[in-house]
mmCIF file of C-alpha atoms in Angstrom:
data_model
loop_
_atom_site.group_PDB
_atom_site.id
_atom_site.type_symbol
_atom_site.label_atom_id
_atom_site.label_comp_id
_atom_site.label_asym_id
_atom_site.label_seq_id
_atom_site.Cartn_x
_atom_site.Cartn_y
_atom_site.Cartn_z
ATOM 1 C CA MET C 1 132.707 89.555 66.200
ATOM 2 C CA PRO C 2 129.104 90.331 67.191
ATOM 3 C CA SER C 3 126.422 89.970 64.536
ATOM 4 C CA ASP C 4 124.197 92.880 63.536
ATOM 5 C CA THR C 5 121.391 91.359 65.608
ATOM 6 C CA GLU C 6 123.623 91.127 68.676
ATOM 7 C CA LYS C 7 124.711 94.740 68.192
ATOM 8 C CA THR C 8 121.076 95.789 67.835
ATOM 9 C CA VAL C 9 120.141 94.105 71.112
ATOM 10 C CA GLN C 10 123.076 95.788 72.884
ATOM 11 C CA VAL C 11 121.909 99.269 71.851
ATOM 12 C CA CYS C 12 118.137 98.714 71.976
ATOM 13 C CA ASN C 13 116.620 101.499 74.077
ATOM 14 C CA CYS C 14 113.370 99.620 74.568
ATOM 15 C CA LEU C 15 115.113 96.482 75.853
ATOM 16 C CA ALA C 16 117.263 98.482 78.273
ATOM 17 C CA LEU C 17 114.216 100.369 79.597
ATOM 18 C CA ARG C 18 112.142 97.207 79.969
ATOM 19 C CA GLN C 19 114.940 95.365 81.784
ATOM 20 C CA ALA C 20 115.413 98.293 84.177
ATOM 21 C CA ALA C 21 111.653 98.593 84.672
ATOM 22 C CA ARG C 22 111.323 94.873 85.482
ATOM 23 C CA HIS C 23 114.288 95.054 87.879
ATOM 24 C CA VAL C 24 112.921 98.079 89.760
ATOM 25 C CA THR C 25 109.342 96.755 89.711
ATOM 26 C CA GLN C 26 110.455 93.453 91.249
ATOM 27 C CA PHE C 27 112.262 95.396 94.001
ATOM 28 C CA TYR C 28 109.226 97.587 94.813
ATOM 29 C CA ASP C 29 106.817 94.624 94.580
ATOM 30 C CA GLN C 30 108.943 92.753 97.123
ATOM 31 C CA CYS C 31 108.966 95.778 99.433
ATOM 32 C CA LEU C 32 105.162 96.220 99.165
ATOM 33 C CA ALA C 33 104.387 92.481 99.466
ATOM 34 C CA PRO C 34 103.363 92.619 103.161
ATOM 35 C CA THR C 35 100.442 94.897 102.167
ATOM 36 C CA GLY C 36 99.226 92.553 99.434
ATOM 37 C CA LEU C 37 99.694 95.290 96.816
ATOM 38 C CA ARG C 38 101.843 95.258 93.731
ATOM 39 C CA THR C 39 103.560 98.396 92.513
ATOM 40 C CA THR C 40 101.014 99.002 89.763
ATOM 41 C CA GLN C 41 98.134 98.676 92.229
ATOM 42 C CA PHE C 42 99.863 101.038 94.661
ATOM 43 C CA SER C 43 100.216 103.561 91.815
ATOM 44 C CA ILE C 44 96.501 103.308 90.973
ATOM 45 C CA LEU C 45 95.490 103.915 94.584
ATOM 46 C CA ALA C 46 97.983 106.783 94.925
ATOM 47 C CA LYS C 47 96.729 108.492 91.745
ATOM 48 C CA LEU C 48 93.110 108.194 92.906
ATOM 49 C CA LYS C 49 94.040 109.618 96.312
ATOM 50 C CA TRP C 50 96.000 112.494 94.742
ATOM 51 C CA LEU C 51 93.718 113.332 91.806
ATOM 52 C CA GLY C 52 90.339 112.162 93.088
ATOM 53 C CA PRO C 53 87.724 110.096 91.246
ATOM 54 C CA MET C 54 88.327 109.718 87.521
ATOM 55 C CA THR C 55 87.258 107.626 84.576
ATOM 56 C CA ILE C 56 89.122 104.490 83.601
ATOM 57 C CA ASN C 57 90.247 106.197 80.376
ATOM 58 C CA ALA C 58 91.568 109.233 82.251
ATOM 59 C CA LEU C 59 93.476 107.064 84.727
ATOM 60 C CA ALA C 60 94.907 104.971 81.874
ATOM 61 C CA ARG C 61 96.194 108.176 80.230
ATOM 62 C CA GLU C 62 97.558 109.428 83.551
ATOM 63 C CA LEU C 63 99.451 106.157 84.109
ATOM 64 C CA VAL C 64 100.477 105.850 80.415
ATOM 65 C CA MET C 65 98.825 102.444 80.473
ATOM 66 C CA ASP C 66 96.632 100.512 78.071
ATOM 67 C CA ARG C 67 92.987 100.664 79.148
ATOM 68 C CA THR C 68 92.494 96.887 79.029
ATOM 69 C CA THR C 69 95.662 96.265 81.064
ATOM 70 C CA LEU C 70 94.457 98.799 83.613
ATOM 71 C CA GLY C 71 91.098 97.038 83.700
ATOM 72 C CA ARG C 72 92.742 93.708 84.583
ATOM 73 C CA THR C 73 94.936 95.369 87.217
ATOM 74 C CA MET C 74 91.914 97.003 88.853
ATOM 75 C CA LEU C 75 89.896 93.777 89.260
ATOM 76 C CA PRO C 76 91.597 92.637 92.503
ATOM 77 C CA LEU C 77 91.384 96.190 93.862
ATOM 78 C CA GLU C 78 87.648 96.245 93.279
ATOM 79 C CA ARG C 79 87.206 92.685 94.564
ATOM 80 C CA ASP C 80 89.046 93.603 97.786
ATOM 81 C CA GLY C 81 86.966 96.753 98.253
ATOM 82 C CA LEU C 82 89.897 99.131 97.748
ATOM 83 C CA ILE C 83 88.255 100.938 94.841
ATOM 84 C CA ARG C 84 84.636 101.382 93.799
ATOM 85 C CA ILE C 85 83.566 101.601 90.164
ATOM 86 C CA GLU C 86 80.492 103.729 89.415
ATOM 87 C CA ASP C 87 78.762 105.018 86.326
ATOM 88 C CA GLY C 88 80.286 108.317 85.209
ATOM 89 C CA LYS C 89 78.600 111.498 86.397
ATOM 90 C CA LEU C 90 78.781 113.226 83.014
ATOM 91 C CA ASP C 91 78.491 110.166 80.779
ATOM 92 C CA ARG C 92 76.670 107.159 82.216
ATOM 93 C CA ARG C 93 78.442 104.938 79.676
ATOM 94 C CA SER C 94 81.817 105.725 81.195
ATOM 95 C CA LYS C 95 83.019 104.172 84.429
ATOM 96 C CA GLU C 96 84.424 106.304 87.236
ATOM 97 C CA LEU C 97 86.886 104.997 89.811
ATOM 98 C CA HIS C 98 86.706 105.981 93.469
ATOM 99 C CA LEU C 99 89.155 105.224 96.263
ATOM 100 C CA THR C 100 87.303 103.637 99.204
ATOM 101 C CA LYS C 101 88.140 104.086 102.882
ATOM 102 C CA ALA C 102 89.651 100.587 102.857
ATOM 103 C CA GLY C 103 91.717 101.626 99.831
ATOM 104 C CA ALA C 104 92.928 104.791 101.569
ATOM 105 C CA ASP C 105 93.842 102.722 104.652
ATOM 106 C CA ARG C 106 95.760 100.183 102.567
ATOM 107 C CA LEU C 107 97.494 102.992 100.674
ATOM 108 C CA ARG C 108 98.537 104.568 103.987
ATOM 109 C CA ALA C 109 100.007 101.260 105.199
ATOM 110 C CA ALA C 110 101.748 100.688 101.867
ATOM 111 C CA GLY C 111 103.036 104.261 101.828
ATOM 112 C CA LYS C 112 105.391 103.553 104.731
ATOM 113 C CA LEU C 113 106.884 100.565 102.883
ATOM 114 C CA TRP C 114 107.030 102.564 99.650
ATOM 115 C CA ARG C 115 108.995 105.336 101.407
ATOM 116 C CA GLU C 116 111.413 102.693 102.728
ATOM 117 C CA ALA C 117 111.802 101.333 99.176
ATOM 118 C CA GLN C 118 112.445 104.844 97.873
ATOM 119 C CA THR C 119 115.137 105.366 100.503
ATOM 120 C CA GLN C 120 116.776 102.009 99.694
ATOM 121 C CA PHE C 121 116.664 102.757 95.967
ATOM 122 C CA GLU C 122 118.191 106.200 96.401
ATOM 123 C CA THR C 123 120.835 104.901 98.810
ATOM 124 C CA SER C 124 121.817 102.213 96.315
ATOM 125 C CA PHE C 125 121.515 104.232 93.106
ATOM 126 C CA GLY C 126 122.270 107.685 94.504
ATOM 127 C CA GLY C 127 119.786 110.433 95.322
ATOM 128 C CA ALA C 128 121.020 112.861 92.660
ATOM 129 C CA ARG C 129 121.126 110.108 90.019
ATOM 130 C CA ALA C 130 117.597 108.994 90.994
ATOM 131 C CA ALA C 131 116.286 112.574 90.668
ATOM 132 C CA LYS C 132 117.983 112.941 87.275
ATOM 133 C CA LEU C 133 116.588 109.579 86.175
ATOM 134 C CA ARG C 134 113.038 110.642 87.130
ATOM 135 C CA ASP C 135 113.500 113.908 85.216
ATOM 136 C CA GLU C 136 114.762 112.084 82.120
ATOM 137 C CA LEU C 137 111.979 109.496 82.253
ATOM 138 C CA SER C 138 109.344 112.219 82.672
ATOM 139 C CA ALA C 139 110.794 114.009 79.633
ATOM 140 C CA LEU C 140 110.647 110.752 77.694
ATOM 141 C CA VAL C 141 106.963 110.227 78.577
ATOM 142 C CA ILE C 142 105.999 113.690 77.300
ATOM 143 C CA SER C 143 108.269 113.487 74.258
ATOM 144 C CA GLU C 144 107.024 113.275 70.691
ATOM 145 C CA LEU C 145 107.170 109.470 70.720
ATOM 146 C CA GLY C 146 103.412 109.433 71.382
ATOM 147 C CA THR C 147 102.818 111.543 68.284
ATOM 148 C CA ALA C 148 105.109 109.249 66.301
ATOM 149 C CA LEU C 149 103.173 106.222 67.587
ATOM 150 C CA ASP C 150 99.855 107.769 66.549
ATOM 151 C CA ARG C 151 101.292 108.439 63.075
ATOM 152 C CA ALA C 152 102.600 104.869 62.820
ATOM 153 C CA LYS C 153 99.196 103.441 63.801
ATOM 154 C CA SER C 154 97.454 105.696 61.307
ATOM 155 C CA ASN C 155 99.866 104.707 58.514
ATOM 156 C CA SER C 156 99.460 101.036 59.379
ATOM 157 C CA GLN C 157 95.658 101.288 59.276
ATOM 158 C CA SER C 158 95.795 103.206 55.987
ATOM 159 C CA ALA C 159 98.057 100.582 54.445
ATOM 160 C CA ARG C 160 95.676 97.776 55.449
ATOM 161 C CA ALA C 161 92.672 99.658 54.089
ATOM 162 C CA ALA C 162 94.309 100.304 50.720
ATOM 163 C CA PRO C 163 93.211 97.942 47.910
#
C-alpha cells in the first residue's frame, strides 16, 4: 500500500508540470541545437522581435520568469551579439533589451527548426490536444495563483517581522 508521501507525489500538480516541461524543453532544445540556441533563448529573441525593445523587468513578466534567471539566460545572447542592452529611455536606471540584426538572423534560422519541432510535437501528441494544452496552460498562467503567491509572500514576511 502506498504511503501518504507516495500518494502525494503521484497527485502533485507541480511535479507533473515540471516533468512535462523538462521533457518538452529537452525535445525543443535538441531540435534547436544546430542554431546554438536553447528554447529559453529562442523565446527571448522571439518576444523581442514580436514586442520590440523592453526592459528586463517587463520581459521577465512577459515570460513569467524570475528577473535574475532571465539575466543569466541573457548573458550568452549579449556576448554573442544577438541582443543589445541599453539604458532605459524613460528611466536611465533600468536596462532595455534590443534585438540586434544578428539576433534577428539567428531567430529566423531557428524559426525553421522550431516550426519543425512544433509539427513533430503536434504529430506525436495530436494537434487538437496540443491546442487544448496551450489553452489550459495559458489559463493557468493568468489564474489567481499569482495573487495567492503574493499573499503567501506577504504573510511569510509579516510572520518573520513579528516579534
